[in-house]
Amino acid sequence: MIFIPASVKSKVLVLGTVCLILSTPFPAWAALGADITSVQSDQLRMQGTIRTTAKGSYAVHEIQSSAGTVVREYIASTGSAAGKVFAVAWQGPYVPDMRQLLGSSFEQYAQAAKAQRNTRMRRAPVLIDEPGLTVQMSGHPRSFSGRAYIPEMLPQGVPVEDIR
Amino acid sequence: MRDLRKFLGFAAYFGVVFSVGCGGGSSSSNNSTIPPNTIASSGTNVVPITVNSGPSNSGFLYANGAFVNVTLCVPGTSTCQTIGEVLVDTGSFGLRIVSSPVLTLSLPQENASDGNPMVECLQFLDSYTWGPVQTADIQIGGEKASAVPVQVLSDTDYSVPSACSSPSGDSGSANTVATLGANGILGVGQLPQDCGVNATCPATANQYYSCASPTASCTPVAATAGQQVPNPVSLFTTDNNGVIIELPAVSGAEATVSGSLVFGIGTQSNNGLGSATVYNSDPSTLNFNTSFNGTNYSDTAFIDSGSNGYFFNDSSIADCSDSDFFCPSSTVNLSATTQGFSTGTGTVNFSVANADTLFTEFPNDAAFGGLAGPASTPPAPAFFDWGLPFFYGRNVYTAIEGATAPGGTTPYWAY
């Protein structure tokens, strides 16, 4: 288990094969499904702290934003999805920027959320379970929490309970 | 905000299945052994609550929505407008009113520190509100507050920023009667202001924006406590430490339900704590604890009049075929233990009815005591959400953070 505190405005952290650049006004994290190295091109400034934890078949990058919301991104270190973000989880007083967080999965999420909205209460929990995308979100202002993952990208033997 | 129109088309198609497979829909009372709660009917601090189907022009029938009338005035004048069908929400903070055609008053605009109009994005779970912050004198029943920042909801007054269109995309706005299902939201929860962080709301929250013009790209800005949209209760001159929602028990379904929204706790002869137990909440999350079915939702349970059902995980109860609510083959009676963050414990008995059956048998009703639905499975980020059915048949006190109230340190719930 390795902890690397990242100071404000640091640009690149190298940990084994994993490279990080993170954060903007609200931290810029690697989007779900994207290659972790792709964020190197973001050229975005950091405002927050990062902690990285290696867990065998994957690593967790935990980003604490200055506004108090914690985002964890799960990066596969083995298998066909190696180097890619296969899951994200978040917790805190605000909903993170889902467009940024979900990346190319955002449109699928938005369509599924819209379909649910036609038949459910606006403020009920979000439960989306579609081919290639699971999103769960609940809470209220000051205490939101959720997770999203691409089931097909989970490294072998990693239980979904680990994503939280 | 259940769309009953869509649902009814679906229900008609599967009506035979329901009538054969689902049995009767009436649920047992939540509190059959508990004497009825006393509902305050008069006082300057009392305003009627009606659970009904919401504004007739919303395009659908709201299930388990509790509504009140709110009067707004141009500050310092007698130019006022009373707006009905405003949703009472203990899960948010502050007054939000749909712009034209609902709001016809022209209210003064609040400015950000850079002199540009202040505009707000408030995130809910699968929707957001967007629109300028303007000031109004507010009157609810006999209670008044002056020059209160309120959010005027509009998709078009200012350009919606990308970060605000999350969490659910541009289609997730709740800025019209049709998308909100109400003429406004009255957030009377446990905080005095609407930012999730105390005191100044940071720009990084992406909640308050400076918008130079209606077409300009808006920039996130910090908002001081005074600039934020406040819980108007905290600005009342009296009865400002919290609210009580008092609704009668609902057994099965009711067309409408009448009750009271009472301002203040222990400030008048009609709002004492009585025999209610105080359950304090975690001041950092506004959650408390609930033990249910072997799972302890530690610091992940909350009470929310703006949720229209109980929402929790129970894999033994069937989801409805459209997955939105629970559809057990017959009504299920359940029990949970609620526990305050550090004080208060008690048992809550509740029942879960077949939602499809309720909506089919009572297509024009608005209040459903057994409406419940699924939430994510522990230990994933999972919450136990005690929505409006929890309020039926019990007086629920919500005390505001930082206020002095009988029974203990705020913020708390009591019931």
Coordinates of C-alpha atoms in Angstrom, one line a residue, chain B residues 80-397:
Chain B
C80 CA -47.0 40.6 -3.9
Q81 CA -48.0 37.3 -5.5
T82 CA -49.2 34.1 -3.7
I83 CA -48.0 30.9 -5.4
G84 CA -49.5 27.6 -4.6
E85 CA -48.3 24.0 -5.2
V86 CA -44.8 24.7 -3.8
L87 CA -43.3 21.4 -2.7
V88 CA -42.2 21.2 1.0
D89 CA -38.8 19.6 1.0
T90 CA -36.9 18.8 4.2
G91 CA -34.0 17.4 2.0
S92 CA -33.0 20.8 0.6
F93 CA -32.6 24.4 1.7
G94 CA -34.1 27.6 0.3
L95 CA -37.0 28.8 -1.8
R96 CA -37.0 28.1 -5.6
I97 CA -39.8 29.3 -7.8
V98 CA -40.4 28.6 -11.5
S99 CA -40.0 31.8 -13.6
S100 CA -42.7 33.0 -15.9
P101 CA -45.5 31.9 -16.3
V102 CA -45.5 31.0 -12.6
L103 CA -43.6 34.0 -11.2
T104 CA -45.1 37.2 -12.6
L105 CA -43.3 39.6 -10.2
S106 CA -40.2 41.4 -11.3
L107 CA -37.7 40.9 -8.5
P108 CA -34.4 42.7 -8.0
Q109 CA -31.4 40.7 -9.1
E110 CA -28.6 39.8 -6.7
N111 CA -25.1 40.4 -8.0
A112 CA -21.9 38.4 -7.5
S113 CA -18.8 40.2 -6.1
D114 CA -17.7 41.1 -9.6
G115 CA -21.0 43.0 -10.1
N116 CA -22.5 40.6 -12.6
P117 CA -25.8 38.8 -11.9
M118 CA -25.5 35.8 -9.5
V119 CA -27.0 32.6 -11.0
E120 CA -27.2 29.3 -9.2
C121 CA -27.0 25.6 -10.2
L122 CA -28.4 23.3 -7.5
Q123 CA -27.7 19.6 -8.0
F124 CA -30.3 17.0 -7.1
L125 CA -29.8 13.4 -7.7
D126 CA -30.9 13.1 -11.2
S127 CA -31.8 16.6 -12.0
Y128 CA -30.7 20.2 -11.4
T129 CA -32.2 23.6 -11.0
W130 CA -30.7 26.6 -12.8
G131 CA -31.6 30.3 -12.7
P132 CA -30.8 33.8 -11.3
V133 CA -30.8 34.6 -7.6
Q134 CA -33.2 37.4 -6.9
T135 CA -34.5 38.9 -3.6
A136 CA -38.1 38.9 -2.3
D137 CA -39.9 39.5 0.9
I138 CA -41.4 36.2 1.8
Q139 CA -44.6 35.4 3.7
I140 CA -45.7 31.9 4.6
G141 CA -48.8 31.9 6.8
G142 CA -48.1 34.5 9.5
E143 CA -44.3 34.3 9.2
K144 CA -42.3 36.9 7.3
A145 CA -38.7 37.4 6.2
S146 CA -37.4 40.4 4.3
A147 CA -35.1 40.7 1.3
V148 CA -34.5 36.9 1.0
P149 CA -32.4 35.6 -1.9
V150 CA -34.5 33.1 -3.9
Q151 CA -33.7 31.1 -7.0
V152 CA -35.9 31.9 -10.0
L153 CA -35.8 28.8 -12.2
S154 CA -35.3 29.2 -15.9
D155 CA -33.7 27.2 -18.7
T156 CA -33.3 30.3 -20.8
D157 CA -32.5 33.4 -18.7
Y158 CA -28.8 32.5 -18.7
S159 CA -26.7 29.9 -20.5
V160 CA -26.5 26.7 -18.5
P161 CA -22.8 25.8 -17.8
S162 CA -21.6 22.3 -18.8
A163 CA -20.8 21.4 -15.2
C164 CA -24.4 22.2 -14.2
S165 CA -26.0 20.1 -16.9
S166 CA -24.6 17.1 -15.0
P167 CA -25.4 14.9 -13.3
S168 CA -27.9 13.8 -15.9
G169 CA -27.4 15.9 -19.0
D170 CA -29.3 18.8 -20.5
S171 CA -32.5 16.9 -20.3
G172 CA -32.1 16.8 -16.5
S173 CA -33.2 20.3 -15.8
A174 CA -36.1 20.8 -13.4
N175 CA -36.8 24.4 -14.2
T176 CA -40.4 24.3 -15.5
V177 CA -43.7 23.1 -14.0
A178 CA -43.6 20.2 -16.4
T179 CA -40.1 19.0 -15.3
L180 CA -40.3 20.0 -11.7
G181 CA -43.9 18.8 -11.1
A182 CA -44.4 21.8 -8.9
N183 CA -44.5 25.6 -9.0
G184 CA -41.5 25.7 -6.8
I185 CA -39.6 24.0 -3.9
L186 CA -39.6 25.3 -0.3
G187 CA -36.4 23.7 1.2
V188 CA -36.9 23.6 5.0
G189 CA -34.2 21.1 5.9
Q190 CA -31.5 21.2 8.5
L191 CA -29.2 23.9 7.1
P192 CA -29.7 27.7 7.2
Q193 CA -28.2 28.1 3.7
D194 CA -28.2 26.0 0.6
C195 CA -24.5 25.4 0.0
G196 CA -23.2 22.1 1.2
V197 CA -20.3 23.8 2.9
N198 CA -20.7 26.2 5.9
A199 CA -20.1 29.9 5.6
T200 CA -18.7 30.8 2.2
C201 CA -19.5 28.5 -0.7
P202 CA -16.4 27.9 -2.7
A203 CA -16.3 28.5 -6.5
T204 CA -15.1 24.9 -6.8
A205 CA -18.5 23.7 -5.7
N206 CA -19.8 24.8 -9.1
Q207 CA -23.0 26.0 -7.4
Y208 CA -22.9 29.8 -7.8
Y209 CA -22.0 31.5 -11.0
S210 CA -21.3 35.0 -12.3
C211 CA -23.1 35.6 -15.6
A212 CA -22.1 38.8 -17.4
S213 CA -25.1 38.6 -19.8
P214 CA -27.9 36.2 -20.7
T215 CA -25.7 34.8 -23.5
A216 CA -22.3 35.0 -21.8
S217 CA -20.5 31.9 -20.6
C218 CA -21.0 31.9 -16.8
T219 CA -18.1 31.6 -14.4
P220 CA -18.2 29.7 -11.0
V221 CA -17.8 32.1 -8.1
A222 CA -17.7 32.0 -4.3
A223 CA -20.9 32.9 -2.5
T224 CA -20.9 34.3 1.1
A225 CA -23.4 33.0 3.5
G226 CA -25.5 36.2 2.9
Q227 CA -25.4 35.7 -0.8
Q228 CA -26.6 32.1 -0.8
V229 CA -30.2 31.1 -1.1
P230 CA -31.2 30.6 2.6
N231 CA -33.7 28.4 4.3
P232 CA -36.3 31.1 4.7
V233 CA -37.3 29.7 8.1
S234 CA -34.0 30.7 9.6
L235 CA -34.7 34.3 8.6
F236 CA -38.1 34.5 10.2
T237 CA -38.2 37.0 13.1
T238 CA -39.7 34.3 15.3
D239 CA -40.3 30.6 15.1
N240 CA -37.0 30.3 13.2
N241 CA -35.3 27.2 14.7
G242 CA -37.0 24.6 12.6
V243 CA -40.3 23.1 11.3
I244 CA -42.8 20.4 12.1
I245 CA -44.6 18.5 9.3
E246 CA -47.8 17.1 10.6
L247 CA -49.8 14.8 8.3
P248 CA -52.4 12.2 9.2
A249 CA -51.9 8.4 8.7
V250 CA -52.5 7.1 5.2
S251 CA -53.7 3.6 4.9
G252 CA -53.5 2.4 1.4
A253 CA -54.3 5.4 -0.9
E254 CA -56.0 8.7 -0.5
A255 CA -57.1 11.2 -3.1
T256 CA -55.7 14.1 -1.1
V257 CA -54.4 14.6 2.5
S258 CA -54.5 17.7 4.6
G259 CA -52.1 18.6 7.3
S260 CA -50.0 21.4 8.6
L261 CA -46.5 22.9 8.3
V262 CA -45.7 24.4 11.7
F263 CA -42.8 26.8 12.1
G264 CA -40.6 26.8 15.2
I265 CA -39.9 24.1 17.8
G266 CA -40.9 24.9 21.4
T267 CA -41.5 28.6 20.6
Q268 CA -45.3 28.5 20.8
S269 CA -48.0 26.6 22.6
N270 CA -48.6 24.5 19.4
N271 CA -45.1 23.4 18.6
G272 CA -43.6 21.8 21.7
L273 CA -41.6 18.6 21.4
G274 CA -44.1 16.7 23.6
S275 CA -43.2 13.1 23.8
A276 CA -41.2 13.1 20.6
T277 CA -37.7 11.5 20.7
V278 CA -34.8 13.6 19.4
Y279 CA -32.5 12.0 16.9
N280 CA -29.5 14.2 16.2
S281 CA -27.8 14.0 12.8
D282 CA -24.2 14.0 11.9
P283 CA -23.5 17.8 11.4
S284 CA -21.1 17.0 8.6
T285 CA -23.4 14.9 6.5
L286 CA -26.9 15.5 7.9
N287 CA -27.4 11.8 8.1
F288 CA -28.3 9.5 11.0
N289 CA -28.4 5.7 11.4
T290 CA -30.9 3.0 10.5
S291 CA -30.6 -0.7 11.1
F292 CA -32.7 -2.8 8.7
N293 CA -32.6 -6.4 7.8
G294 CA -29.2 -7.0 9.3
T295 CA -27.6 -4.0 7.7
N296 CA -26.6 -0.9 9.7
Y297 CA -26.9 2.2 7.5
S298 CA -24.4 4.0 9.7
D299 CA -24.4 7.7 8.9
T300 CA -26.2 6.9 5.6
A301 CA -29.8 7.3 6.5
F302 CA -31.9 10.4 6.2
I303 CA -35.5 11.7 6.4
D304 CA -36.7 13.6 3.3
S305 CA -40.2 14.9 2.6
G306 CA -39.1 15.5 -1.0
S307 CA -38.6 11.8 -1.7
N308 CA -41.9 10.3 -2.6
G309 CA -41.4 6.9 -1.1
Y310 CA -39.2 4.8 1.1
F311 CA -36.0 3.9 -0.8
F312 CA -33.8 1.2 0.5
N313 CA -32.3 -2.2 -0.5
D314 CA -34.3 -5.4 0.1
S315 CA -33.6 -8.1 -2.4
S316 CA -36.5 -10.2 -1.0
I317 CA -39.0 -7.6 -2.3
A318 CA -39.8 -7.7 -6.0
D319 CA -39.1 -4.7 -8.1
C320 CA -42.0 -3.5 -10.3
S321 CA -41.5 -4.5 -13.9
D322 CA -40.5 -1.0 -14.7
S323 CA -38.1 -1.1 -11.8
D324 CA -39.1 2.3 -10.3
F325 CA -40.8 1.0 -7.2
F326 CA -41.4 -2.2 -5.2
C327 CA -44.1 -4.6 -6.3
P328 CA -44.5 -7.3 -3.7
S329 CA -47.2 -9.9 -4.3
S330 CA -48.9 -8.7 -1.1
T331 CA -48.2 -5.9 1.2
V332 CA -45.1 -6.5 3.4
N333 CA -44.9 -5.2 6.9
L334 CA -41.4 -4.3 8.0
S335 CA -39.5 -2.9 10.9
A336 CA -36.3 -0.9 11.3
T337 CA -34.4 0.8 14.1
T338 CA -33.5 4.4 13.7
Q339 CA -30.7 5.8 15.8
G340 CA -29.4 9.4 16.1
F341 CA -25.8 10.2 15.4
S342 CA -25.1 10.2 19.1
T343 CA -28.5 10.3 20.8
G344 CA -32.0 8.9 20.2
T345 CA -33.1 5.4 19.3
G346 CA -36.5 4.0 18.3
T347 CA -38.3 1.4 16.2
V348 CA -40.1 2.4 13.0
N349 CA -42.8 0.0 11.6
F350 CA -43.7 0.5 8.0
S351 CA -45.3 -1.3 5.1
V352 CA -44.5 -1.7 1.5
A353 CA -47.4 -2.1 -0.9
N354 CA -47.4 -3.1 -4.6
A355 CA -46.9 0.2 -6.4
D356 CA -48.3 -0.9 -9.7
T357 CA -51.5 -2.1 -7.9
L358 CA -51.8 1.2 -6.0
F359 CA -51.5 3.2 -9.2
T360 CA -53.9 1.0 -11.1
E361 CA -56.6 0.7 -8.5
F362 CA -56.3 4.4 -7.4
P363 CA -55.4 6.2 -10.6
N364 CA -56.5 9.6 -9.4
D365 CA -55.1 9.4 -5.9
A366 CA -52.1 11.4 -4.7
A367 CA -51.1 9.9 -1.3
F368 CA -49.8 6.4 -1.0
G369 CA -48.8 5.1 2.5
G370 CA -46.9 2.1 1.2
L371 CA -45.0 3.5 -1.7
A372 CA -41.3 2.3 -1.7
G373 CA -38.6 1.5 -4.1
P374 CA -35.1 0.0 -4.5
A375 CA -31.8 1.6 -3.7
S376 CA -28.3 0.4 -4.2
T377 CA -27.0 -2.7 -2.4
P378 CA -24.8 -2.3 0.6
P379 CA -21.8 -2.0 1.1
A380 CA -21.8 0.1 -2.1
P381 CA -22.6 3.7 -1.5
A382 CA -26.0 2.9 -0.1
F383 CA -28.5 5.0 1.8
F384 CA -31.8 4.4 3.6
D385 CA -34.1 7.2 2.5
W386 CA -37.2 7.8 4.6
G387 CA -39.4 9.7 2.2
L388 CA -42.9 11.2 2.6
P389 CA -44.7 8.0 3.6
F390 CA -42.6 8.2 6.8
F391 CA -44.4 11.5 7.6
Y392 CA -47.9 10.0 7.4
G393 CA -49.3 9.6 10.9
R394 CA -46.4 11.1 12.8
N395 CA -45.3 14.6 13.5
V396 CA -41.7 15.0 12.2
Y397 CA -39.5 17.8 13.6

